[in-house]
Structure formats: structure tokens, C-alpha cells
mmCIF file of C-alpha atoms and ligand atoms in Angstrom:
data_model
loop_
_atom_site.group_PDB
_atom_site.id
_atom_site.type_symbol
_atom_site.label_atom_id
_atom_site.label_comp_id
_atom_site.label_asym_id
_atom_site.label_seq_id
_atom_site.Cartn_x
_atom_site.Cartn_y
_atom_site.Cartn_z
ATOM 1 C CA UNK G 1 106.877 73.800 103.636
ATOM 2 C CA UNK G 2 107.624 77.423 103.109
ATOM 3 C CA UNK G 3 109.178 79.095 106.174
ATOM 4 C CA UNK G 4 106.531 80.336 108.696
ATOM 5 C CA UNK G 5 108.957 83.135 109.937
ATOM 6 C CA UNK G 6 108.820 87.054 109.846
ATOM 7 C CA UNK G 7 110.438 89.854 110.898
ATOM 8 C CA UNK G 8 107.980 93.148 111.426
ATOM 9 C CA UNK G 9 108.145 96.749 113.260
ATOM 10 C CA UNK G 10 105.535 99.080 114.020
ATOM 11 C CA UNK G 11 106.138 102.752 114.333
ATOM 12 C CA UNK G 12 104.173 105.541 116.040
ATOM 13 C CA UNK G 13 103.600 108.233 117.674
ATOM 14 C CA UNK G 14 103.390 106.387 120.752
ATOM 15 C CA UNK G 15 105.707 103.490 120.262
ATOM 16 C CA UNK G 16 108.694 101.949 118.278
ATOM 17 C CA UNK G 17 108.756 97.955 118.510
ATOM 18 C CA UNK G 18 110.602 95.226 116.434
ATOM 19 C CA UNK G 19 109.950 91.972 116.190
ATOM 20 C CA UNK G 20 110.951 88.786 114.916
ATOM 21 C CA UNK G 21 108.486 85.616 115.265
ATOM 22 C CA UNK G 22 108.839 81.824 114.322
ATOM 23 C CA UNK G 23 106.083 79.795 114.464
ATOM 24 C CA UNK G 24 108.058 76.564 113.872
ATOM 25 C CA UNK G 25 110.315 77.452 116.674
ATOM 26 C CA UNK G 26 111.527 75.963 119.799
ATOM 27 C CA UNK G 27 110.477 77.870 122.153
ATOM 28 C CA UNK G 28 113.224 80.247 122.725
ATOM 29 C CA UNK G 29 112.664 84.239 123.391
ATOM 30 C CA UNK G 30 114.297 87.030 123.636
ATOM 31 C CA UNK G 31 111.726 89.531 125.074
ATOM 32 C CA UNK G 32 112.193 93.432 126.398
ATOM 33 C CA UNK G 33 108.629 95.442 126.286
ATOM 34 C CA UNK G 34 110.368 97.751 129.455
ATOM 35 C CA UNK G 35 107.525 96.050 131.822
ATOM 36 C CA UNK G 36 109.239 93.071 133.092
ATOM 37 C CA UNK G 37 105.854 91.226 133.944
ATOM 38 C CA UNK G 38 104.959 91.516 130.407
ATOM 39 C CA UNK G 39 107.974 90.158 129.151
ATOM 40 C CA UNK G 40 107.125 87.362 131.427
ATOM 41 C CA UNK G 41 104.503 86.603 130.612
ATOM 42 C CA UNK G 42 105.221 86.901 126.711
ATOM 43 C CA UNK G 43 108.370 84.491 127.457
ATOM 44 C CA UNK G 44 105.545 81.847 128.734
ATOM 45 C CA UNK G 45 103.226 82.506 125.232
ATOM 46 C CA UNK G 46 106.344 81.777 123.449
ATOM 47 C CA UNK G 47 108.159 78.825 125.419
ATOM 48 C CA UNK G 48 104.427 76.463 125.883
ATOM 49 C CA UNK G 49 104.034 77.683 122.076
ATOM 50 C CA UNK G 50 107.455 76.445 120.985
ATOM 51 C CA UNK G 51 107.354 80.275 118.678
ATOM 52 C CA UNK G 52 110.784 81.696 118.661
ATOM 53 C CA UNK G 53 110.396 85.575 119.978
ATOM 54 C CA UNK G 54 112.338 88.047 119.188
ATOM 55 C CA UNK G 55 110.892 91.476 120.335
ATOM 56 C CA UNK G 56 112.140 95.240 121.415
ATOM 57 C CA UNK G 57 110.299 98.045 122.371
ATOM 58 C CA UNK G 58 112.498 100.465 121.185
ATOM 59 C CA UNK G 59 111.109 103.543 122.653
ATOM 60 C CA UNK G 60 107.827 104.203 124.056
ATOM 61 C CA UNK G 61 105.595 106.576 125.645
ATOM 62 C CA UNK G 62 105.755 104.233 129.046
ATOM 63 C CA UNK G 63 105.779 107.257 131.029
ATOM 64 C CA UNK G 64 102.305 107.617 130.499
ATOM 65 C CA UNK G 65 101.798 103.801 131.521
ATOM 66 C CA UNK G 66 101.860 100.503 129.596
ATOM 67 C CA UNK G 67 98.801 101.280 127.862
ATOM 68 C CA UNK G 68 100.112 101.843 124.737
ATOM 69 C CA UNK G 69 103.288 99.056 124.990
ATOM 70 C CA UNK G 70 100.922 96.525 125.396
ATOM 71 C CA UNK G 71 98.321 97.587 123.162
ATOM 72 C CA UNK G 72 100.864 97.809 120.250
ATOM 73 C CA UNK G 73 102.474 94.531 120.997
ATOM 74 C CA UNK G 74 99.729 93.146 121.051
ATOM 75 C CA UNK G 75 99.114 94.629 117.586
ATOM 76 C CA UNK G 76 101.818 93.517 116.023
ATOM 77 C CA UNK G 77 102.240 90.333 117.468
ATOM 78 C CA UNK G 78 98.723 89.322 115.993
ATOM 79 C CA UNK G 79 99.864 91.015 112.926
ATOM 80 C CA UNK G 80 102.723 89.266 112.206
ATOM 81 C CA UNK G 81 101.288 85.693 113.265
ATOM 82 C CA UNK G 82 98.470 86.532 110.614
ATOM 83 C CA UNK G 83 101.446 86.720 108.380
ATOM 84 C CA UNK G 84 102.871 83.736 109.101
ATOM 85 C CA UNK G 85 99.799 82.207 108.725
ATOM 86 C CA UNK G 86 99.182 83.136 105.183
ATOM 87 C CA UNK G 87 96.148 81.430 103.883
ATOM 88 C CA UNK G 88 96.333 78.842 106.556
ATOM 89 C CA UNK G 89 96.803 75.691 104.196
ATOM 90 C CA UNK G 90 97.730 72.788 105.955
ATOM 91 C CA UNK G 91 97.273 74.457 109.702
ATOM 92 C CA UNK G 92 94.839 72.356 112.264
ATOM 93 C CA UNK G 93 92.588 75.210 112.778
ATOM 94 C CA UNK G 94 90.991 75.020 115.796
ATOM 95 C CA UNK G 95 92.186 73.789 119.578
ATOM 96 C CA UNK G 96 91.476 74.139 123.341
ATOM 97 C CA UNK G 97 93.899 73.642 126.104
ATOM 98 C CA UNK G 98 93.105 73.464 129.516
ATOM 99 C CA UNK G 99 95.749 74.939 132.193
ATOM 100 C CA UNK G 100 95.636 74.040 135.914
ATOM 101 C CA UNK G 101 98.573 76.186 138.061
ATOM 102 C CA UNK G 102 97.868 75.311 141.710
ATOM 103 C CA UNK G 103 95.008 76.925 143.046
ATOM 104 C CA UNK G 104 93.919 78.300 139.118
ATOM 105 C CA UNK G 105 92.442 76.291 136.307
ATOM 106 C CA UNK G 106 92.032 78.576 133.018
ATOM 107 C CA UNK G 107 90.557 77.385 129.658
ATOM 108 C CA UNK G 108 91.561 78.551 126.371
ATOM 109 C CA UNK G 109 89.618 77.665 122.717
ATOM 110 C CA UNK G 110 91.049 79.489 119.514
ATOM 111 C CA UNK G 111 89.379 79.018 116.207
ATOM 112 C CA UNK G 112 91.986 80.620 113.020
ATOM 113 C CA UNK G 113 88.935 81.090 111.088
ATOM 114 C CA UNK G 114 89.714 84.155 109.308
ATOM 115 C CA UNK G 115 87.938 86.729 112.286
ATOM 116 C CA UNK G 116 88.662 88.600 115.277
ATOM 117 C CA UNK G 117 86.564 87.933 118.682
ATOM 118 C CA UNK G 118 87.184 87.760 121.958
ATOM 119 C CA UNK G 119 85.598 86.902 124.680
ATOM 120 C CA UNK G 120 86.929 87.058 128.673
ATOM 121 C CA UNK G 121 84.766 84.799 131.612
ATOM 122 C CA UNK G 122 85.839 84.681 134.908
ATOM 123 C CA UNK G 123 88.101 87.448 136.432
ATOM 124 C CA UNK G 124 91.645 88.960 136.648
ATOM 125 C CA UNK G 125 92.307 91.408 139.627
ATOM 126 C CA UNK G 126 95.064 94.076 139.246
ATOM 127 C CA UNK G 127 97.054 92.895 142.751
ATOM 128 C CA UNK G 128 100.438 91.159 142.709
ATOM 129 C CA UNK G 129 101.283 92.054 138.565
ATOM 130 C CA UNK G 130 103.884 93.899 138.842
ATOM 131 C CA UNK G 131 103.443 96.745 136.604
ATOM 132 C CA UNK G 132 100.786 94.754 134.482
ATOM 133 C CA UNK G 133 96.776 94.930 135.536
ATOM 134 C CA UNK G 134 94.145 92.330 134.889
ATOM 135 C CA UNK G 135 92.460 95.374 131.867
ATOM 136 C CA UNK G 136 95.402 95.531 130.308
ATOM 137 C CA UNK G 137 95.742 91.639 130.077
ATOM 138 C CA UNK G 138 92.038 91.387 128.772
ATOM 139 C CA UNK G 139 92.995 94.398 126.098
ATOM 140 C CA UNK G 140 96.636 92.535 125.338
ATOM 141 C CA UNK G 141 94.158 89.159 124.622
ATOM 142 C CA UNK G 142 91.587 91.011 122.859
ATOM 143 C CA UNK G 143 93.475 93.097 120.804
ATOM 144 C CA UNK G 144 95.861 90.039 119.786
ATOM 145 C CA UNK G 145 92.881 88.053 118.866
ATOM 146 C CA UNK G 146 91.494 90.988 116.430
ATOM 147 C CA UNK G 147 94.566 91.313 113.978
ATOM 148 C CA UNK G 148 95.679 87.752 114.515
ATOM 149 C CA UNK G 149 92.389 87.067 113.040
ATOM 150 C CA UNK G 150 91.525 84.137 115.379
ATOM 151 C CA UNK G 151 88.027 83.546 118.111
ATOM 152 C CA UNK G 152 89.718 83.140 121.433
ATOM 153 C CA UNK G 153 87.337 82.519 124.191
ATOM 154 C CA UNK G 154 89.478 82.668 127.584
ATOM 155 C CA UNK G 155 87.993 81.209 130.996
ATOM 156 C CA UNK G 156 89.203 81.625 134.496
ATOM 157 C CA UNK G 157 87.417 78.839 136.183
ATOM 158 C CA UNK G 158 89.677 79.087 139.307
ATOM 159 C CA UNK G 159 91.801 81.043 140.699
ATOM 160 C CA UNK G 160 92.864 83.506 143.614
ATOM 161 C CA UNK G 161 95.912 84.980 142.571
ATOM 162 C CA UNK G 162 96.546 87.142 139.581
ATOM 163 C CA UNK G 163 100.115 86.253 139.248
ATOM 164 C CA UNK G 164 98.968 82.167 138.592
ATOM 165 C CA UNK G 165 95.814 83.485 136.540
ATOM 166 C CA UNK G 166 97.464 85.409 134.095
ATOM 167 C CA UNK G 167 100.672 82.883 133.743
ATOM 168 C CA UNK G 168 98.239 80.108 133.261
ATOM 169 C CA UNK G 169 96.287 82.181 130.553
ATOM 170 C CA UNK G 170 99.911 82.867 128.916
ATOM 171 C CA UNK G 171 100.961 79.301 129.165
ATOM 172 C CA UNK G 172 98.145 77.834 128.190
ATOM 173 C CA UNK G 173 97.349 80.408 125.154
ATOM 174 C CA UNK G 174 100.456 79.204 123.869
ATOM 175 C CA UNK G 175 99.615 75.897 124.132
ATOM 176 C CA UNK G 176 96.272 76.415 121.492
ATOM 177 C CA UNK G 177 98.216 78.256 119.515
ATOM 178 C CA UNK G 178 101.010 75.773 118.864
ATOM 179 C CA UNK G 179 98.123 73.367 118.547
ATOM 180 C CA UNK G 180 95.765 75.185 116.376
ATOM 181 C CA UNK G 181 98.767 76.076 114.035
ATOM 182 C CA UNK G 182 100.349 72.656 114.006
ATOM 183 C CA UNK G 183 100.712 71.712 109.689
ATOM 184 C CA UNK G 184 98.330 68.442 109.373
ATOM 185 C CA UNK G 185 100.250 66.045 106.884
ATOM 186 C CA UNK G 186 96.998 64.807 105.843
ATOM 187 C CA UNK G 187 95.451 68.137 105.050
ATOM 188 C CA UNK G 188 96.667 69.718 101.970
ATOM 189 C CA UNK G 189 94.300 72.306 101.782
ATOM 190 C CA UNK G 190 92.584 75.387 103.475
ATOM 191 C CA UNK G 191 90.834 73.878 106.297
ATOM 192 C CA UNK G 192 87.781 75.630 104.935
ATOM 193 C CA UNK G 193 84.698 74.348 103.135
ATOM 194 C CA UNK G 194 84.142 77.621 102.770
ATOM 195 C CA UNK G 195 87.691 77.570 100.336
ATOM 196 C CA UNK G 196 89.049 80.365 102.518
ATOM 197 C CA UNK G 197 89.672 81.364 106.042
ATOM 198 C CA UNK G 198 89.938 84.864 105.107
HETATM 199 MN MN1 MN F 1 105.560 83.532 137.185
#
């Protein structure tokens, strides 16, 4: 199997981030965005993924907020997974993963069909995220879902606090992805009868 590993950087205006991403990892991370939440939370997508991280935000506009850091992260993270997709031969495709973290129960179901959609239900409040906000989660998720080229529908069906919400939408994103990206032995093709995914 050819190595589903990449290293990437994205340079603007705005921000300067490196990163380096595994898909066949173990989990392991080494994750500084400047918003400690973030990293976090990234350090969850990562470890329930089992995709090595490797990530710096080497300068940024943060001043301004975390608009930008996230948006651009999310960017490239999608980006560079895309990459490590390839044409997708041999990947499982689709996958769902259901995350309960005491008082929350989220939902995630990911289709690596070749598009970008996403779609939020339920509700993230801004309290108790540090210096993350429930927008800004949606817009990490939605803009991650456009350039990694995936459907990601993501449910809250319970929860009170953000802080378990958006960990269990972390967590449990990793989950489909390591799923949905998981090499079927049996499948030697594009899992397409369409011939491509693109
Ligand atoms: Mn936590």
C-alpha cells in the first residue's frame, strides 16, 4: 500500500501553518494552533482517529480572534486528508459513529464520496470553551468537510455542556473517519460504480 502520509503548509495573509498528517497512524499528536481548546480538541480528532498530527500555527493574525486559525486549519487539514486520500481505492467509504460523553450523545455519518456538505442538527452554545465558540466549531466542521471532500452530517442529540458536546463531536468525528478510511482487503477498487469518487 503506498504511504497515506503528507506533509503540507498554507501561507497567507492571515496565517502561516504546517502540518504533517498520517492517516495510518497511531494516534499520536503534536498540536499548537495558539488556542489551547482547539488543540484539544484536534488532539481528540487525531487520538479516536489513530491519524498521527503534526501541526504549527506559525504566526497568525489571532489578535483579531481565532477566526482565521481555525478557518485555515480547518482548510488545510481537509486539504491534506484529500491528499492522502488520492483516488480513494481500497478505502471503506462511508461510516457513522455514535458518541455518548455523560450527559451528551452526538452522531456523526461521513460519506468520502468525492463532495463537500455539511450539515449541523442540534446545538453548540459558546459557554465553558475556552477561547473556542460553538460558530467557530460548526465553521471548523464545515469548512473541513468542503476541501476534505467528504458529506458529514453532525447531530447533537443530547447534551448540556459545550465542553462534552464539542469533545464528543471531536472524538467521535475521528472515529468515522478512521472508519470510513479504513483500506478494505477485499476491495481493490474505487468504491464507486460511478468509477470515481472525484
Ligand atoms: Mn476535555
Amino acid at each position: 500500500m503506498t504511504k497515506r502520509k503528507i506533509t503540507n503548509s498554507r501561507k497567507t495573509n492571515e496565517t502561516t501553518i504546517e502540518i504533517l498528517i498520517n492517516i495510518d497512524g497511531n494516534g499520536n499528536s503534536n498540536i499548537n494552533t495558539g488556542n489551547e481548546m482547539f488543540d484539544h480538541m484536534l488532539s481528540q480528532l487525531s487520538k479516536h482517529g489513530l491519524i498521527d498530527i503534526e501541526l504549527d500555527v506559525v504566526n497568525s493574525d489571532s489578535g483579531l480572534g481565532w477566526h482565521h486559525v481555525v478557518e485555515d486549519v480547518g482548510l488545510l487539514l481537509g486539504q491534506s486528508l484529500s491528499k492522502c486520500i488520492g483516488d480513494g481505492t481500497g478505502i471503506t467509504r462511508t461510516s457513522h459513529a455514535y458518541l455518548p460523553l455523560d450527559e451528551t450523545l452526538v452522531r456523526n455519518v461521513i460519506d468520502f464520496g468525492g463532495r463537500g456538505y455539511f450539515k449541523i442538527s442540534g446545538y453548540i452554545g459558546d459557554s465553558d470553551l475556552g477561547e473556542l465558540s460553538g460558530s467557530l466549531i460548526t465553521h471548523f466542521l464545515e469548512t473541513f468537510s468542503r476541501e476534505a471532500k467528504c458529506n458529514l452530517f453532525t447531530t447533537v442529540l443530547e447534551g448540556v455542556n459545550n465542553h462534552h458536546i464539542s469533545e464528543a463531536i471531536f472524538k467521535s468525528l475521528g472515529i468515522v473517519l478512521k472508519l470510513a478510511l479504513t483500506i478494505d482487503p477485499r476491495r481493490n477498487s474505487i468504491p464507486s460504480t460511478k468509477g470515481t469518487i472525484s
